[in-house]
Amino acid sequence: MDFGGYMRLGFLTPSSNTVLEPAVAALLRDHPAITAHFARFRVLAINLGAQANSQFDPAPVLAAAELLADAKVDSICWAGTSGSWLGFAQDEALCAAITERTGIPATTATLALRDALRLAGARRVALVTPYLAEVQDAILANLAREGFQVTAERHLEDPGNYSFALHSAGTVDRLVEEAVAQAPTDAVIIHCTNFRGLPGAPGLEARLGPLVLDSVAVSVWGALRTAGEGADLPGGRIFRRMRSVSGTNPKND
């Protein structure tokens, strides 16, 4: 892979997230030409209340994106999953606003997930999260609106956000195994970037069969793809098998 220098990926990060940054570092460990850069804005709890939803108002997100733009990153990814319960249209509008404000192409963990599922031809999906039932139900409804059939779901009734990181990788693996055992599925979505899904995802894919899409891996894949690049990273089949869609053309995938 030759980027003619460094490929700088920008990530917008929930302030209470402690999983994302070390997990991205682990993914990029053997690729010194790809560097990750982070800006935070305040996210403390995940529910459907007005106060929690206001955490994702555009103003602080755009302010954080402007700070990432100072680092001349090649893409910006909102590495959070709020669009999955607030609606895909909200993330689409956010990405348009980031690009208008900074001139840098943008994506989100949720939009990259939709692209990855469509690119893989995955229509039947299972959903694993740490979220409350009300949040989980909103995600399920939005996935259905996007044309996906949810075959199984598992969630932990955790109001988060900091506490999501306290669940072990083994707990996440168990939820994935239970979801796959419940019904045939094309892909399992581990949807939370503060949840320890990445360590087990490649092994679960090899053992269980379906594509396993962890949100951290999906965020990095989406950030690379949005920048027009690709890389073979140790985050599962998402990096090895899939090519660009929707007009993006990774040159080195």
Short mmCIF file of C-alpha atoms in Angstrom, two decimals:
data_model
loop_
_atom_site.label_atom_id
_atom_site.label_comp_id
_atom_site.label_asym_id
_atom_site.label_seq_id
_atom_site.Cartn_x
_atom_site.Cartn_y
_atom_site.Cartn_z
CA MET A 1 0.00 0.00 0.00
CA ASP A 2 1.39 3.39 -0.96
CA PHE A 3 -0.47 6.48 0.15
CA GLY A 4 2.38 8.77 -0.94
CA GLY A 5 2.83 9.61 2.74
CA TYR A 6 0.41 9.21 5.62
CA MET A 7 -3.29 8.48 5.38
CA ARG A 8 -4.81 10.45 8.26
CA LEU A 9 -8.21 9.25 9.46
CA GLY A 10 -10.28 11.53 11.70
CA PHE A 11 -12.74 10.13 14.22
CA LEU A 12 -15.35 11.97 16.27
CA THR A 13 -15.61 10.17 19.60
CA PRO A 14 -18.14 10.13 22.46
CA SER A 15 -16.42 11.74 25.44
CA SER A 16 -17.05 8.74 27.72
CA ASN A 17 -15.86 6.10 25.22
CA THR A 18 -12.78 4.16 26.36
CA VAL A 19 -12.83 1.29 23.83
CA LEU A 20 -12.64 3.03 20.46
CA GLU A 21 -9.17 4.56 20.53
CA PRO A 22 -7.19 1.52 21.73
CA ALA A 23 -9.21 -0.73 19.41
CA VAL A 24 -8.43 1.47 16.39
CA ALA A 25 -4.76 1.50 17.41
CA ALA A 26 -4.79 -2.31 17.50
CA LEU A 27 -6.34 -2.47 14.02
CA LEU A 28 -3.73 -0.11 12.58
CA ARG A 29 -0.73 -1.52 14.47
CA ASP A 30 0.89 -3.09 11.40
CA HIS A 31 0.04 -0.18 9.08
CA PRO A 32 2.22 2.76 10.16
CA ALA A 33 1.24 4.77 7.07
CA ILE A 34 -2.35 4.97 8.35
CA THR A 35 -2.78 7.19 11.39
CA ALA A 36 -5.90 7.85 13.47
CA HIS A 37 -6.79 11.18 15.06
CA PHE A 38 -9.63 11.81 17.49
CA ALA A 39 -11.81 14.68 18.70
CA ARG A 40 -14.35 14.27 21.50
CA PHE A 41 -17.69 15.81 22.33
CA ARG A 42 -19.80 15.11 25.39
CA VAL A 43 -21.88 11.91 25.44
CA LEU A 44 -22.75 10.50 28.87
CA ALA A 45 -25.94 8.44 28.58
CA ILE A 46 -27.88 6.56 25.91
CA ASN A 47 -31.67 6.59 26.00
CA LEU A 48 -34.51 8.16 24.02
CA GLY A 49 -35.11 11.09 26.37
CA ALA A 50 -34.84 14.65 25.11
CA GLN A 51 -31.74 15.39 27.20
CA ALA A 52 -29.91 12.32 25.90
CA ASN A 53 -30.90 13.03 22.32
CA SER A 54 -29.67 16.63 22.64
CA GLN A 55 -26.15 15.26 23.11
CA PHE A 56 -26.16 14.69 19.33
CA ASP A 57 -27.20 18.19 18.29
CA PRO A 58 -25.01 19.29 15.36
CA ALA A 59 -23.24 22.27 16.96
CA PRO A 60 -20.75 20.44 19.25
CA VAL A 61 -20.22 17.73 16.64
CA LEU A 62 -19.33 20.29 13.97
CA ALA A 63 -17.04 22.12 16.39
CA ALA A 64 -15.17 18.87 17.02
CA ALA A 65 -15.01 18.19 13.28
CA GLU A 66 -13.45 21.60 12.71
CA LEU A 67 -10.67 20.71 15.16
CA LEU A 68 -10.00 17.49 13.24
CA ALA A 69 -9.84 19.51 10.04
CA ASP A 70 -6.87 21.41 11.52
CA ALA A 71 -4.97 18.09 11.35
CA LYS A 72 -5.72 17.88 7.60
CA VAL A 73 -7.31 14.46 7.94
CA ASP A 74 -8.37 12.68 4.74
CA SER A 75 -11.82 11.74 6.06
CA ILE A 76 -13.94 12.25 9.16
CA CYS A 77 -16.03 9.48 10.71
CA TRP A 78 -18.54 10.04 13.49
CA ALA A 79 -17.57 6.85 15.31
CA GLY A 80 -20.79 6.66 17.24
CA THR A 81 -24.04 4.85 16.54
CA SER A 82 -26.67 7.49 17.37
CA GLY A 83 -27.96 7.55 13.79
CA SER A 84 -29.14 3.97 14.16
CA TRP A 85 -31.84 5.02 16.65
CA LEU A 86 -32.29 8.69 15.69
CA GLY A 87 -32.52 7.82 12.00
CA PHE A 88 -30.16 7.33 9.07
CA ALA A 89 -31.27 10.68 7.65
CA GLN A 90 -29.83 12.46 10.69
CA ASP A 91 -26.39 10.98 9.99
CA GLU A 92 -26.67 11.81 6.29
CA ALA A 93 -27.42 15.43 7.16
CA LEU A 94 -24.56 15.50 9.66
CA CYS A 95 -22.07 14.22 7.08
CA ALA A 96 -23.22 16.84 4.58
CA ALA A 97 -22.79 19.55 7.22
CA ILE A 98 -19.31 18.33 8.18
CA THR A 99 -18.17 18.35 4.56
CA GLU A 100 -19.70 21.77 3.93
CA ARG A 101 -17.97 23.17 7.03
CA THR A 102 -14.56 21.51 6.54
CA GLY A 103 -14.31 20.41 2.91
CA ILE A 104 -13.50 16.87 4.13
CA PRO A 105 -15.58 13.82 3.15
CA ALA A 106 -17.45 12.29 6.08
CA THR A 107 -19.22 9.14 7.16
CA THR A 108 -20.54 7.59 10.37
CA ALA A 109 -20.44 4.19 12.02
CA THR A 110 -24.11 3.73 11.12
CA LEU A 111 -23.87 4.80 7.47
CA ALA A 112 -20.75 2.67 6.99
CA LEU A 113 -22.66 -0.27 8.48
CA ARG A 114 -25.46 0.16 5.94
CA ASP A 115 -22.92 0.33 3.11
CA ALA A 116 -21.11 -2.77 4.36
CA LEU A 117 -24.33 -4.78 4.64
CA ARG A 118 -25.47 -3.76 1.17
CA LEU A 119 -22.07 -4.44 -0.34
CA ALA A 120 -22.00 -7.90 1.24
CA GLY A 121 -25.53 -8.64 0.03
CA ALA A 122 -26.61 -9.26 3.63
CA ARG A 123 -30.36 -8.91 4.06
CA ARG A 124 -30.89 -11.06 7.18
CA VAL A 125 -29.12 -9.53 10.17
CA ALA A 126 -28.83 -10.13 13.90
CA LEU A 127 -28.27 -7.19 16.24
CA VAL A 128 -26.13 -7.25 19.40
CA THR A 129 -25.80 -4.15 21.60
CA PRO A 130 -25.49 -3.14 25.26
CA TYR A 131 -28.45 -0.74 24.94
CA LEU A 132 -31.80 -0.28 26.67
CA ALA A 133 -34.81 -1.98 25.09
CA GLU A 134 -36.26 1.34 23.91
CA VAL A 135 -33.06 2.14 22.04
CA GLN A 136 -32.79 -1.38 20.67
CA ASP A 137 -36.37 -1.24 19.39
CA ALA A 138 -35.70 2.06 17.60
CA ILE A 139 -32.63 0.55 15.90
CA LEU A 140 -34.61 -2.53 14.84
CA ALA A 141 -37.30 -0.31 13.32
CA ASN A 142 -34.75 1.76 11.39
CA LEU A 143 -32.98 -1.34 10.07
CA ALA A 144 -36.33 -2.64 8.84
CA ARG A 145 -36.99 0.68 7.08
CA GLU A 146 -33.66 0.27 5.32
CA GLY A 147 -34.76 -3.12 4.01
CA PHE A 148 -33.01 -5.46 6.45
CA GLN A 149 -34.73 -8.43 8.08
CA VAL A 150 -33.69 -8.80 11.72
CA THR A 151 -33.49 -12.49 12.58
CA ALA A 152 -32.43 -12.14 16.22
CA GLU A 153 -31.39 -9.54 18.75
CA ARG A 154 -29.58 -9.41 22.07
CA HIS A 155 -29.11 -6.39 24.32
CA LEU A 156 -28.02 -5.79 27.92
CA GLU A 157 -30.36 -3.03 29.24
CA ASP A 158 -27.35 -0.84 30.07
CA PRO A 159 -28.01 2.95 30.11
CA GLY A 160 -24.29 3.63 29.41
CA ASN A 161 -22.34 5.23 27.92
CA TYR A 162 -19.14 4.76 30.01
CA SER A 163 -20.46 1.48 31.43
CA PHE A 164 -20.67 -0.18 28.00
CA ALA A 165 -16.90 -0.70 28.13
CA LEU A 166 -17.17 -2.64 31.39
CA HIS A 167 -18.72 -5.67 29.68
CA SER A 168 -16.08 -8.23 28.76
CA ALA A 169 -15.25 -9.40 25.25
CA GLY A 170 -16.46 -12.82 26.37
CA THR A 171 -19.90 -11.39 27.15
CA VAL A 172 -20.13 -9.89 23.67
CA ASP A 173 -19.01 -13.18 22.10
CA ARG A 174 -21.73 -15.02 24.02
CA LEU A 175 -24.42 -12.63 22.77
CA VAL A 176 -23.25 -13.15 19.18
CA GLU A 177 -23.31 -16.93 19.59
CA GLU A 178 -26.83 -16.81 21.04
CA ALA A 179 -28.08 -14.63 18.19
CA VAL A 180 -26.62 -16.91 15.52
CA ALA A 181 -28.07 -19.97 17.25
CA GLN A 182 -31.56 -18.45 17.29
CA ALA A 183 -32.05 -18.19 13.50
CA PRO A 184 -30.09 -18.26 10.22
CA THR A 185 -28.55 -14.89 9.43
CA ASP A 186 -26.22 -13.33 6.86
CA ALA A 187 -24.51 -10.94 9.26
CA VAL A 188 -24.28 -10.15 12.96
CA ILE A 189 -24.07 -6.47 13.86
CA ILE A 190 -22.19 -5.59 17.07
CA HIS A 191 -23.38 -2.02 17.18
CA CYS A 192 -21.61 0.18 19.71
CA THR A 193 -18.07 1.57 19.49
CA ASN A 194 -17.69 1.39 23.29
CA PHE A 195 -18.47 -2.36 23.34
CA ARG A 196 -15.75 -5.04 23.19
CA GLY A 197 -16.83 -6.80 20.01
CA LEU A 198 -13.64 -6.42 17.99
CA PRO A 199 -11.42 -8.98 19.77
CA GLY A 200 -13.76 -11.90 19.07
CA ALA A 201 -15.21 -10.90 15.69
CA PRO A 202 -12.72 -12.61 13.33
CA GLY A 203 -12.80 -15.88 15.28
CA LEU A 204 -16.60 -15.85 15.51
CA GLU A 205 -16.81 -15.37 11.74
CA ALA A 206 -14.53 -18.33 11.14
CA ARG A 207 -16.39 -20.55 13.60
CA LEU A 208 -20.01 -19.53 13.07
CA GLY A 209 -20.10 -18.55 9.39
CA PRO A 210 -22.01 -15.23 9.15
CA LEU A 211 -20.23 -11.92 8.61
CA VAL A 212 -19.58 -10.25 11.98
CA LEU A 213 -19.56 -6.46 11.77
CA ASP A 214 -18.14 -4.79 14.87
CA SER A 215 -18.72 -1.04 15.01
CA VAL A 216 -15.07 -0.13 15.55
CA ALA A 217 -13.99 -2.16 12.52
CA VAL A 218 -16.88 -0.75 10.50
CA SER A 219 -15.90 2.80 11.47
CA VAL A 220 -12.31 2.29 10.32
CA TRP A 221 -13.46 0.57 7.11
CA GLY A 222 -15.86 3.43 6.47
CA ALA A 223 -13.23 6.08 7.16
CA LEU A 224 -10.79 4.44 4.75
CA ARG A 225 -13.45 3.97 2.11
CA THR A 226 -14.60 7.58 2.43
CA ALA A 227 -10.99 8.68 1.94
CA GLY A 228 -10.83 6.56 -1.22
CA GLU A 229 -8.55 3.88 0.21
CA GLY A 230 -8.72 0.36 1.59
CA ALA A 231 -6.51 -1.86 3.73
CA ASP A 232 -6.32 -5.49 4.83
CA LEU A 233 -6.74 -5.04 8.57
CA PRO A 234 -7.30 -7.73 11.23
CA GLY A 235 -10.94 -6.86 11.89
CA GLY A 236 -12.68 -9.63 9.96
CA ARG A 237 -13.89 -10.24 6.42
CA ILE A 238 -15.10 -6.66 6.04
CA PHE A 239 -11.52 -5.67 5.20
CA ARG A 240 -10.63 -8.64 3.01
CA ARG A 241 -13.60 -9.25 0.76
CA MET A 242 -15.62 -6.11 0.20
CA ARG A 243 -15.15 -3.38 -2.39
CA SER A 244 -16.54 0.10 -2.75
CA VAL A 245 -20.13 1.10 -3.40
CA SER A 246 -21.98 4.36 -3.96
CA GLY A 247 -19.29 5.96 -6.06
CA THR A 248 -16.31 5.54 -3.75
CA ASN A 249 -13.40 3.65 -5.29
CA PRO A 250 -10.70 2.46 -2.87
CA LYS A 251 -7.47 2.27 -4.78
CA ASN A 252 -5.53 -0.14 -2.66
CA ASP A 253 -8.11 -2.50 -1.16
#
